[in-house]
Coordinates of C-alpha atoms in Angstrom, one line a residue:
X1 CA -32.0 -1.4 3.1
X2 CA -31.7 1.7 5.3
X3 CA -29.7 3.7 2.8
X4 CA -32.2 3.1 -0.1
X5 CA -35.1 4.1 2.2
X6 CA -33.3 7.3 3.2
X7 CA -32.7 8.3 -0.4
X8 CA -36.2 7.4 -1.4
X9 CA -37.5 9.7 1.4
X10 CA -35.2 12.5 0.2
X11 CA -36.5 12.2 -3.3
X12 CA -40.1 12.5 -2.1
X13 CA -39.1 15.9 -0.6
X14 CA -38.1 17.1 -4.1
X15 CA -34.3 17.1 -3.5
X16 CA -31.7 15.7 -5.7
X17 CA -30.0 13.2 -3.5
X18 CA -26.7 11.6 -4.4
X19 CA -27.3 7.8 -4.2
X20 CA -25.7 6.1 -1.3
X21 CA -25.8 2.6 -2.7
X22 CA -22.6 1.1 -1.3
X23 CA -23.7 -2.5 -1.7
X24 CA -22.5 -2.7 -5.3
X25 CA -25.2 -5.4 -5.8
X26 CA -28.6 -4.5 -4.2
X27 CA -29.8 -8.0 -4.7
X28 CA -27.0 -9.5 -2.6
X29 CA -28.1 -10.2 0.9
X30 CA -25.8 -9.9 3.8
X31 CA -24.7 -13.2 5.3
X32 CA -22.2 -15.0 7.5
X33 CA -18.6 -15.7 6.5
X34 CA -17.4 -18.9 8.1
X35 CA -14.5 -18.5 10.6
X36 CA -15.1 -14.7 10.7
X37 CA -17.6 -12.9 13.0
X38 CA -19.9 -11.8 10.3
X39 CA -23.5 -11.8 11.5
X40 CA -26.2 -10.5 9.2
X41 CA -27.9 -7.3 10.5
X42 CA -31.4 -7.6 11.9
X43 CA -34.2 -6.7 9.5
X44 CA -34.7 -3.0 9.6
X45 CA -38.2 -1.9 10.2
X46 CA -39.9 0.2 7.5
X47 CA -39.5 3.9 8.3
X48 CA -42.8 5.7 8.8
X49 CA -43.8 8.1 6.0
X50 CA -44.0 11.8 6.4
X51 CA -40.4 12.6 7.1
X52 CA -38.7 13.3 10.4
X53 CA -40.7 13.8 13.5
X54 CA -40.6 17.1 15.3
X55 CA -38.8 17.3 18.6
X56 CA -41.0 17.5 21.7
X57 CA -42.1 20.9 22.9
X58 CA -40.6 20.0 26.3
X59 CA -37.1 19.7 24.9
X60 CA -34.8 22.6 25.7
X61 CA -34.1 25.0 23.0
X62 CA -30.4 23.9 22.6
X63 CA -31.6 20.4 22.1
X64 CA -34.1 21.4 19.4
X65 CA -31.4 23.3 17.6
X66 CA -29.0 20.4 17.7
X67 CA -31.6 18.1 16.1
X68 CA -31.5 18.8 12.4
X69 CA -33.4 16.7 9.9
X70 CA -31.3 14.3 7.8
X71 CA -30.4 16.2 4.7
X72 CA -29.7 14.3 1.4
X73 CA -26.0 15.3 1.5
X74 CA -25.8 13.8 5.0
X75 CA -27.4 10.6 3.8
X76 CA -24.9 10.3 1.0
X77 CA -21.6 11.1 2.8
X78 CA -22.1 10.2 6.5
X79 CA -21.1 6.8 7.8
X80 CA -24.1 4.8 9.1
X81 CA -23.3 1.9 11.4
X82 CA -25.4 -0.5 13.5
X83 CA -23.6 -1.7 16.7
X84 CA -24.0 -5.4 17.3
X85 CA -22.2 -5.6 20.7
X86 CA -20.0 -8.3 22.2
X87 CA -19.7 -11.8 20.8
X88 CA -17.9 -14.3 22.9
X89 CA -17.2 -18.0 22.9
X90 CA -17.0 -18.9 19.2
X91 CA -14.5 -20.9 17.1
X92 CA -10.9 -19.6 16.6
X93 CA -9.2 -20.5 13.4
X94 CA -5.8 -19.8 14.7
X95 CA -5.6 -22.1 17.7
X96 CA -8.6 -24.3 16.9
X97 CA -10.2 -23.4 20.1
X98 CA -13.9 -24.2 20.0
X99 CA -15.1 -21.2 22.0
X100 CA -12.1 -19.0 22.8
X101 CA -12.6 -16.1 20.5
X102 CA -14.1 -12.8 21.7
X103 CA -14.8 -9.7 19.8
X104 CA -17.2 -6.7 19.3
X105 CA -18.7 -5.9 16.0
X106 CA -20.9 -3.6 14.0
X107 CA -22.5 -3.6 10.6
X108 CA -21.5 -0.7 8.3
X109 CA -24.3 0.4 6.0
X110 CA -21.9 3.0 4.6
X111 CA -18.5 4.3 5.7
X112 CA -16.3 7.2 4.7
X113 CA -12.6 6.4 4.1
X114 CA -11.6 8.8 6.9
X115 CA -13.8 7.1 9.4
X116 CA -12.5 3.7 8.5
X117 CA -8.9 5.0 8.7
X118 CA -9.6 6.2 12.2
X119 CA -11.3 2.9 13.1
X120 CA -8.4 0.7 12.0
X121 CA -6.1 3.0 14.0
X122 CA -8.1 1.8 17.0
X123 CA -7.9 -1.9 16.2
X124 CA -10.9 -2.4 14.0
X125 CA -10.9 -4.4 10.8
X126 CA -13.6 -5.2 8.2
X127 CA -14.8 -8.5 6.6
X128 CA -17.1 -7.4 3.8
X129 CA -19.4 -4.9 5.4
X130 CA -19.0 -6.3 8.9
X131 CA -16.5 -4.5 11.2
X132 CA -15.0 -6.3 14.2
X133 CA -12.6 -5.6 17.0
X134 CA -11.0 -8.3 19.1
X135 CA -11.4 -8.0 22.9
X136 CA -7.7 -8.3 23.4
X137 CA -7.4 -9.2 27.1
X138 CA -10.1 -11.8 26.7
X139 CA -9.8 -13.5 23.3
X140 CA -7.7 -16.7 23.0
X141 CA -5.4 -15.3 20.3
X142 CA -4.8 -11.5 20.7
X143 CA -4.7 -9.8 17.3
X144 CA -2.5 -6.7 17.1
X145 CA -2.9 -4.3 14.2
X146 CA 0.4 -4.1 12.3
X147 CA 1.6 -1.6 9.8
X148 CA 4.8 -1.4 7.7
X149 CA 6.7 1.8 6.9
X150 CA 7.3 1.5 3.1
X151 CA 9.3 4.7 2.8
X152 CA 12.0 3.1 5.0
X153 CA 11.5 -0.4 3.8
X154 CA 14.4 -2.5 2.5
X155 CA 13.8 -6.0 1.2
X156 CA 15.5 -8.8 3.1
X157 CA 17.5 -11.6 1.5
X158 CA 14.5 -13.9 1.3
X159 CA 12.4 -11.0 -0.2
X160 CA 15.1 -10.5 -2.9
X161 CA 15.1 -14.2 -3.6
X162 CA 11.4 -14.2 -4.3
X163 CA 11.7 -11.2 -6.6
X164 CA 14.6 -12.7 -8.5
X165 CA 12.7 -16.0 -8.8
X166 CA 9.8 -14.2 -10.4
X167 CA 12.2 -12.3 -12.8
X168 CA 13.8 -15.6 -13.9
X169 CA 10.4 -17.2 -14.5
X170 CA 9.2 -14.2 -16.6
X171 CA 12.5 -13.9 -18.5
X172 CA 13.4 -17.5 -19.2
X173 CA 10.5 -19.6 -17.9
X174 CA 12.7 -21.1 -15.2
X175 CA 10.9 -22.9 -12.4
X176 CA 12.6 -23.3 -9.1
X177 CA 12.8 -26.7 -7.5
X178 CA 10.3 -26.8 -4.8
X179 CA 8.2 -24.0 -3.4
X180 CA 9.6 -21.1 -1.4
X181 CA 6.1 -20.3 0.0
X182 CA 6.9 -22.1 3.3
X183 CA 10.5 -21.1 3.6
X184 CA 11.1 -19.1 6.8
X185 CA 12.1 -15.5 6.3
X186 CA 15.0 -13.9 8.0
X187 CA 14.3 -13.6 11.7
X188 CA 14.9 -9.8 11.6
X189 CA 16.2 -7.3 9.1
X190 CA 19.3 -6.9 11.4
X191 CA 19.9 -10.6 11.2
X192 CA 19.9 -10.5 7.4
X193 CA 22.5 -7.7 7.4
X194 CA 24.6 -9.5 9.9
X195 CA 24.4 -12.6 7.8
X196 CA 25.8 -10.7 4.8
X197 CA 28.8 -9.5 6.7
X198 CA 29.4 -13.0 8.1
X199 CA 29.4 -14.4 4.6
X200 CA 31.9 -11.7 3.4
X201 CA 34.3 -12.6 6.3
X202 CA 34.2 -16.2 5.4
X203 CA 34.9 -15.5 1.7
X204 CA 37.8 -13.3 2.7
X205 CA 39.3 -16.2 4.7
X206 CA 38.8 -18.7 1.9
X207 CA 40.4 -16.4 -0.6
X208 CA 43.6 -16.5 1.4
X209 CA 43.4 -20.3 1.9
X210 CA 44.0 -21.0 -1.7
X211 CA 47.5 -19.5 -1.6
X212 CA 48.1 -20.4 2.0
X213 CA 47.5 -24.1 1.6
X214 CA 49.9 -24.4 -1.3
X215 CA 52.6 -22.6 0.7
X216 CA 51.9 -24.7 3.7
X217 CA 52.1 -27.9 1.7
X218 CA 55.5 -26.9 0.2
X219 CA 56.7 -25.9 3.7
X220 CA 55.9 -29.4 5.1
X221 CA 57.7 -31.2 2.3
X222 CA 60.8 -29.0 2.6
X223 CA 60.7 -29.5 6.4
X224 CA 60.8 -33.3 6.0
X225 CA 63.8 -33.1 3.7
X226 CA 65.8 -30.7 5.8
X227 CA 64.8 -31.5 9.4
X228 CA 68.2 -30.6 10.8
X229 CA 68.0 -27.1 9.2
X230 CA 64.5 -26.4 10.4
X231 CA 65.4 -27.4 13.9
X232 CA 68.1 -24.7 14.0
X233 CA 65.6 -22.1 13.1
X234 CA 64.6 -20.1 16.2
X235 CA 61.0 -19.0 16.6
X236 CA 58.1 -20.0 14.4
X237 CA 55.3 -18.3 12.5
X238 CA 51.7 -18.8 13.4
X239 CA 49.7 -20.0 10.4
X240 CA 46.0 -20.8 10.0
X241 CA 45.5 -24.5 9.2
X242 CA 42.9 -24.7 6.3
X243 CA 41.3 -27.9 7.5
X244 CA 40.9 -26.6 11.1
X245 CA 39.4 -23.4 9.6
X246 CA 36.9 -25.3 7.6
X247 CA 35.8 -27.2 10.7
X248 CA 35.4 -23.9 12.6
X249 CA 33.5 -22.3 9.8
X250 CA 31.1 -25.3 9.9
X251 CA 30.7 -25.0 13.6
X252 CA 30.1 -21.2 13.5
X253 CA 33.0 -20.5 15.9
X254 CA 35.5 -17.7 15.1
X255 CA 38.3 -19.0 12.9
X256 CA 41.1 -17.1 14.6
X257 CA 40.9 -19.4 17.6
X258 CA 42.5 -22.2 15.6
X259 CA 46.2 -21.9 15.3
X260 CA 49.0 -24.3 14.5
X261 CA 52.7 -23.7 14.9
X262 CA 54.5 -24.7 11.7
X263 CA 58.2 -24.0 11.0
X264 CA 59.0 -21.4 8.4
X265 CA 59.4 -22.5 4.8
X266 CA 63.0 -22.5 3.8
X267 CA 63.8 -21.7 0.1
X268 CA 65.2 -19.3 -2.3
X269 CA 62.8 -16.5 -1.5
X270 CA 59.4 -15.4 -2.7
X271 CA 58.1 -16.5 -6.1
X272 CA 57.7 -13.3 -8.0
X273 CA 55.4 -14.9 -10.6
X274 CA 52.8 -15.3 -7.9
X275 CA 50.9 -12.6 -6.1
X276 CA 52.1 -12.0 -2.5
X277 CA 50.4 -13.8 0.3
X278 CA 48.4 -11.3 2.3
X279 CA 46.2 -11.5 5.4
X280 CA 42.5 -11.3 5.2
X281 CA 42.6 -8.2 7.4
X282 CA 44.8 -6.4 4.9
X283 CA 42.6 -7.4 2.0
X284 CA 39.5 -6.0 3.7
X285 CA 41.3 -2.7 4.4
X286 CA 42.2 -2.5 0.7
X287 CA 38.7 -3.1 -0.3
X288 CA 37.5 -0.4 2.0
X289 CA 39.9 2.0 0.5
X290 CA 38.7 1.1 -3.0
X291 CA 35.1 1.7 -1.9
X292 CA 36.0 5.1 -0.6
X293 CA 37.6 5.9 -3.9
X294 CA 34.6 4.7 -5.8
X295 CA 32.3 6.8 -3.6
X296 CA 34.4 9.8 -4.5
X297 CA 35.2 8.9 -8.0
X298 CA 35.3 12.5 -9.3
X299 CA 38.0 13.4 -6.6
X300 CA 39.9 10.2 -7.3
X301 CA 39.9 10.9 -11.0
X302 CA 41.4 14.3 -10.5
X303 CA 44.0 12.8 -8.2
X304 CA 45.0 10.3 -10.8
X305 CA 45.3 13.0 -13.4
X306 CA 47.4 15.2 -11.1
X307 CA 49.8 12.3 -10.7
X308 CA 50.0 11.8 -14.4
X309 CA 48.2 8.4 -14.3
X310 CA 46.0 7.5 -17.2
X311 CA 42.2 7.4 -16.5
X312 CA 42.1 3.7 -17.5
X313 CA 43.8 2.8 -14.2
X314 CA 41.0 4.3 -12.2
X315 CA 38.9 1.5 -10.6
X316 CA 35.6 1.0 -12.2
X317 CA 33.0 2.8 -10.1
X318 CA 30.2 0.7 -8.7
X319 CA 27.1 1.9 -6.8
X320 CA 27.4 1.0 -3.2
X321 CA 23.7 1.6 -2.6
X322 CA 21.6 -1.5 -2.4
X323 CA 19.0 -2.0 -5.1
X324 CA 15.7 -0.5 -4.1
X325 CA 12.5 -2.5 -4.0
X326 CA 11.3 -0.8 -7.2
X327 CA 14.6 -1.7 -9.0
X328 CA 14.1 -5.4 -8.1
X329 CA 10.5 -5.5 -9.1
X330 CA 10.6 -3.5 -12.3
X331 CA 13.9 -4.8 -13.7
X332 CA 13.8 -4.8 -17.4
X333 CA 13.1 -8.1 -19.2
X334 CA 14.5 -9.2 -22.6
X335 CA 12.3 -8.6 -25.7
X336 CA 11.9 -12.4 -26.1
X337 CA 10.8 -13.0 -22.5
X338 CA 9.0 -16.2 -21.9
X339 CA 6.1 -14.7 -19.9
X340 CA 4.3 -11.4 -19.5
X341 CA 3.0 -10.2 -16.1
X342 CA 0.6 -7.3 -15.8
X343 CA -0.9 -5.9 -12.6
X344 CA -4.2 -4.1 -12.9
X345 CA -6.0 -2.1 -10.3
X346 CA -9.8 -2.2 -10.6
X347 CA -12.5 -0.8 -8.3
X348 CA -14.4 -3.5 -6.4
X349 CA -17.7 -2.5 -8.0
X350 CA -20.0 -4.1 -10.6
X351 CA -20.4 -0.6 -12.0
X352 CA -16.8 -0.8 -13.2
X353 CA -16.8 -2.5 -16.7
X354 CA -13.3 -4.1 -16.2
X355 CA -14.2 -5.6 -12.8
X356 CA -17.5 -6.9 -14.2
X357 CA -15.9 -8.5 -17.3
X358 CA -13.3 -10.3 -15.1
X359 CA -15.6 -11.3 -12.3
X360 CA -16.3 -14.9 -13.4
X361 CA -12.6 -15.6 -13.9
X362 CA -11.7 -14.0 -10.6
X363 CA -14.4 -16.0 -8.8
X364 CA -13.2 -19.3 -10.3
X365 CA -9.8 -18.5 -9.1
X366 CA -11.2 -17.9 -5.6
X367 CA -12.9 -21.3 -5.6
X368 CA -9.7 -23.0 -6.7
X369 CA -7.7 -21.3 -3.9
X370 CA -10.2 -21.9 -1.1
X371 CA -10.6 -25.6 -2.0
X372 CA -6.9 -26.3 -2.4
X373 CA -5.5 -24.1 0.4
X374 CA -8.3 -23.8 3.0
X375 CA -10.0 -27.2 2.2
X376 CA -13.4 -25.6 1.8
X377 CA -16.1 -27.3 -0.2
X378 CA -17.0 -25.6 -3.5
X379 CA -20.5 -25.1 -2.3
X380 CA -19.2 -22.7 0.4
X381 CA -17.5 -20.6 -2.3
X382 CA -20.5 -19.5 -4.4
X383 CA -20.8 -16.2 -6.1
X384 CA -23.0 -14.7 -3.3
X385 CA -20.5 -15.8 -0.6
X386 CA -17.6 -14.4 -2.7
X387 CA -19.4 -11.2 -3.2
X388 CA -20.3 -10.6 0.4
X389 CA -16.8 -11.4 1.6
X390 CA -14.5 -9.7 -1.0
X391 CA -16.6 -7.5 -3.3
X392 CA -19.2 -5.8 -1.1
X393 CA -17.6 -2.9 0.8
X394 CA -19.1 -0.2 2.9
X395 CA -16.4 2.3 1.8
X396 CA -17.6 5.3 -0.2
X397 CA -15.4 6.0 -3.2
X398 CA -13.8 9.5 -3.0
X399 CA -11.7 11.5 -5.4
X400 CA -10.2 14.5 -3.6
X401 CA -7.9 16.8 -5.6
X402 CA -5.0 16.1 -3.3
X403 CA -5.6 12.3 -3.3
X404 CA -4.2 9.5 -5.5
X405 CA -5.3 9.4 -9.1
X406 CA -7.3 6.2 -8.5
X407 CA -9.1 7.8 -5.6
X408 CA -9.9 6.2 -2.2
X409 CA -12.0 3.1 -1.7
X410 CA -11.9 -0.7 -2.2
X411 CA -10.0 -2.3 -5.0
X412 CA -8.9 -5.6 -6.5
X413 CA -5.3 -5.7 -7.6
X414 CA -5.3 -8.4 -10.3
X415 CA -2.1 -10.2 -11.4
X416 CA -2.5 -11.2 -15.1
X417 CA 0.1 -13.8 -16.4
X418 CA -0.1 -14.3 -20.2
X419 CA -3.7 -13.1 -20.3
X420 CA -4.9 -15.2 -17.3
X421 CA -5.5 -14.1 -13.7
X422 CA -3.2 -16.0 -11.3
X423 CA -3.7 -13.9 -8.1
X424 CA -5.9 -11.1 -6.7
X425 CA -5.0 -8.9 -3.8
X426 CA -8.1 -7.2 -2.2
X427 CA -7.0 -3.8 -0.8
X428 CA -8.5 -0.6 0.7
X429 CA -6.9 2.7 -0.3
X430 CA -7.4 5.1 2.7
X431 CA -6.1 8.6 3.4
X432 CA -3.0 7.5 5.3
X433 CA -2.4 3.9 4.1
X434 CA -3.0 1.0 1.8
X435 CA -4.8 -1.7 3.9
X436 CA -4.5 -5.3 2.8
X437 CA -7.8 -7.2 3.1
X438 CA -7.2 -10.6 1.5
X439 CA -5.2 -12.5 -1.2
X440 CA -6.1 -15.5 -3.2
X441 CA -4.0 -17.1 -6.0
X442 CA -3.7 -20.0 -8.3
X443 CA -2.1 -22.9 -6.3
X444 CA -0.5 -24.1 -9.6
X445 CA 1.8 -21.1 -9.2
X446 CA 2.8 -21.6 -5.6
X447 CA 6.4 -22.0 -6.7
X448 CA 6.4 -18.2 -7.3
X449 CA 5.7 -17.4 -3.6
X450 CA 2.8 -15.2 -4.7
X451 CA 1.9 -14.4 -1.1
X452 CA 5.3 -12.7 -0.5
X453 CA 5.5 -11.3 -4.0
X454 CA 2.1 -9.6 -3.8
X455 CA 3.0 -8.1 -0.4
X456 CA 6.1 -6.6 -1.8
X457 CA 4.2 -5.2 -4.8
X458 CA 1.6 -3.6 -2.4
X459 CA 4.5 -2.0 -0.5
X460 CA 5.9 -0.6 -3.7
X461 CA 2.4 0.5 -4.7
X462 CA 2.0 2.4 -1.4
X463 CA 5.3 4.3 -2.2
X464 CA 3.9 5.1 -5.6
X465 CA 0.7 6.5 -4.2
X466 CA 2.7 8.5 -1.6
X467 CA 4.3 10.5 -4.5
X468 CA 0.8 11.9 -5.3
X469 CA -0.7 11.9 -1.8
X470 CA 2.1 12.7 0.6
X471 CA 0.1 11.8 3.7
X472 CA -0.4 8.2 2.4
X473 CA 2.7 6.5 3.7
X474 CA 1.8 3.2 5.5
X475 CA 1.0 -0.3 4.5
X476 CA -1.4 -2.1 6.9
X477 CA -1.1 -5.9 6.9
X478 CA -4.1 -6.7 9.1
X479 CA -3.4 -8.4 12.4
X480 CA -0.2 -9.8 13.8
X481 CA -0.8 -12.8 16.0
X482 CA 2.3 -13.7 18.0
X483 CA 0.7 -16.6 19.8
X484 CA 0.2 -18.3 16.4
X485 CA 3.6 -19.1 14.8
X486 CA 2.2 -19.3 11.3
X487 CA 1.0 -15.7 11.6
X488 CA 4.3 -14.2 12.6
X489 CA 5.5 -13.8 9.1
X490 CA 4.0 -10.3 9.0
X491 CA 6.7 -9.2 11.4
X492 CA 9.4 -9.8 8.8
X493 CA 8.4 -6.7 6.7
X494 CA 10.6 -4.1 8.5
X495 CA 10.4 -1.5 9.8
X496 CA 7.0 -2.1 11.2
X497 CA 4.9 -1.1 14.2
X498 CA 2.3 -2.7 16.4
X499 CA -0.7 -0.8 17.8
X500 CA -0.9 -0.6 21.6
X501 CA -4.2 -2.2 22.6
X502 CA -4.8 0.2 25.5
X503 CA -3.5 3.7 24.4
X504 CA -3.7 3.2 20.6
X505 CA -0.2 4.5 19.9
X506 CA 2.2 2.8 17.5
X507 CA 5.3 1.1 18.9
X508 CA 8.2 -0.4 16.8
X509 CA 7.8 -4.2 16.7
X510 CA 11.3 -4.7 18.0
X511 CA 10.2 -3.2 21.3
X512 CA 7.1 -5.4 21.5
X513 CA 8.5 -8.9 20.8
X514 CA 10.3 -9.4 24.1
X515 CA 7.0 -8.7 26.0
X516 CA 5.0 -11.0 23.6
X517 CA 7.4 -13.8 24.2
X518 CA 6.4 -13.7 27.9
X519 CA 2.7 -12.9 27.6
X520 CA 0.3 -13.2 24.7
X521 CA -1.5 -10.0 25.8
X522 CA 0.7 -6.9 26.3
X523 CA 0.4 -3.2 26.7
X524 CA 3.1 -1.8 24.5
X525 CA 3.1 1.7 25.7
X526 CA 5.7 1.8 28.5
X527 CA 4.4 5.0 30.0
X528 CA 2.2 3.9 32.9
X529 CA 0.5 7.3 33.0
X530 CA -0.4 7.3 29.3
X531 CA -4.1 6.9 28.5
X532 CA -6.2 6.6 25.4
X533 CA -6.3 10.2 24.2
X534 CA -9.0 9.4 21.6
X535 CA -11.4 7.9 24.1
X536 CA -15.0 9.0 24.3
X537 CA -15.2 12.1 26.6
X538 CA -18.7 13.3 26.0
X539 CA -21.4 10.7 25.3
X540 CA -24.0 13.4 24.7
X541 CA -22.2 14.5 21.5
X542 CA -22.5 11.1 19.9
X543 CA -24.6 11.2 16.7
X544 CA -27.6 9.0 16.4
X545 CA -29.8 8.3 13.4
X546 CA -33.4 7.7 14.6
X547 CA -36.5 7.8 12.5
X548 CA -34.9 9.5 9.6
X549 CA -33.4 12.2 11.8
X550 CA -29.9 12.9 13.1
X551 CA -29.6 14.0 16.6
X552 CA -27.1 14.1 19.5
X553 CA -27.4 11.3 22.0
X554 CA -28.5 13.9 24.6
X555 CA -31.7 14.4 22.6
X556 CA -32.2 10.7 21.7
X557 CA -32.2 9.8 25.4
X558 CA -35.7 11.4 25.7
X559 CA -37.0 8.7 23.4
X560 CA -34.9 5.9 24.8
X561 CA -37.4 3.3 26.1
X562 CA -34.9 0.9 27.6
X563 CA -32.6 2.6 30.2
X564 CA -30.1 -0.3 29.8
X565 CA -29.5 0.7 26.2
X566 CA -27.1 3.4 27.4
X567 CA -24.6 0.8 28.5
X568 CA -24.3 -0.5 24.9
X569 CA -24.1 3.0 23.5
X570 CA -21.3 3.8 26.0
X571 CA -19.4 0.6 25.0
X572 CA -19.7 1.6 21.3
X573 CA -18.5 5.1 22.0
X574 CA -15.4 3.9 23.9
X575 CA -14.5 1.4 21.1
X576 CA -14.8 3.8 18.2
X577 CA -13.4 6.9 20.0
X578 CA -14.7 10.4 20.3
X579 CA -14.0 11.6 16.7
X580 CA -15.8 8.7 15.1
X581 CA -18.7 8.9 17.6
X582 CA -19.3 12.5 16.6
X583 CA -19.0 11.9 12.9
X584 CA -20.6 8.5 12.3
X585 CA -24.4 8.0 12.6
X586 CA -25.3 5.2 15.1
X587 CA -28.5 3.7 13.8
X588 CA -31.1 3.1 16.5
X589 CA -34.3 1.2 15.5

């Protein structure tokens, strides 16, 4: 491999080089992941001995100065990528098109976490060590990078249902009837809130109906007995008929539109043994007053004391704040809980003893998931395929002082239930985000909605990392594909943003959906004058790795045998942006 050869060369120069072995397993060969553009890199030719070649005497002085030899530190920390170009006309797993998918790709021999952060902010995504970027205006199913904002995230009703289901299972072993995995989420967070208020209004009406219906029944009986008296009564009161209201509630129409004119109930007056009949509007006003009192419980308590009222009459204070995601996830369990769930974060590396000891169990779970959920043959899920897809990573592990305690890099988040792995979330921890790569779980536990549950745990985990690394505040969920209905679920984790495919700015998803309903490819940035600010502006500053030497592209052009090669280099520079083009080393054979 290129990196091993560079390190070997560095050692021959008598330098202590930090190893740049990012493959985790040197014996694992790069391969192809079915359904994902993952071509193996071409065989790299052996580098000639003797170290870097000197620049030609004819080269200008500024070019000779800008052509440093590849130092060991550069070999260890710099990103090294091999651009593979455009790939068009291959199978799409979203719409089942035989040749509708189009993307550009590159093989990453090594990658710093900052470079990968900048790449995913330009629409790139990794599968193992292969990085790909859909050609959005040409591919059959445009894939928009989506991120959630965990610091403002509030779980929806369906999210809370999943979390409560897990708590009931852990506490009492209760298993819900049927699976919630395929249940649709709330269409939007706003819809969920609106639904709560609608339910409250219905409950208010039904509370009044209990007393209202008994009074109405008595009124009708009295009216039949004393028709002549009731006819003398002038005017009538408008009462809400309970049966009509129930029909209206079922139809979704407002209940106040149904009114019946019933004569007043004659009698001896109000029954003092029963609470007075009140309108729903009055009850809601009273509840609002109580809430205000509860919010200002200290002031209310002083007011009660000033009036000589005992403190016991003060309404019991309740928190009006909704439970946070952490409160719902980490709710305490009884000592005699039926099950124990433990979530462990382990580096995706065979050098980590905990990862190595759990590898066989994790791989067996992967096979079970792929066969049951994706209908793959077991032979397609071997250890080498699993390793290339979900273990091998080009990301360099980094442990900066201002970073999270676990550091940056690629990890497996393992969900252990009673000593057995039931799910694994593969994630990348980057300077500004947690990026979800893949999830596989035990199909026998589908009733726990592990896909939703793990996403909520990863959102909570991002908030936890933010406490230590303040700049880490986003949760990247991969690609949002509006043209594929089964992939729209990612839009239910609000608030979230989509990446504009032309200017690479983030736009709230609410502003994007109307456009996506009209056209599957959209430019989300509404400013027609806006351009890609991170685009490549100076191709000559692009860094190239050629014959064990780093050099700017302006120097490399002197040794460029094929003039058409510049077209591919320019395409690469535009896709990765100026910052990455200047930092990453583009390998040229």
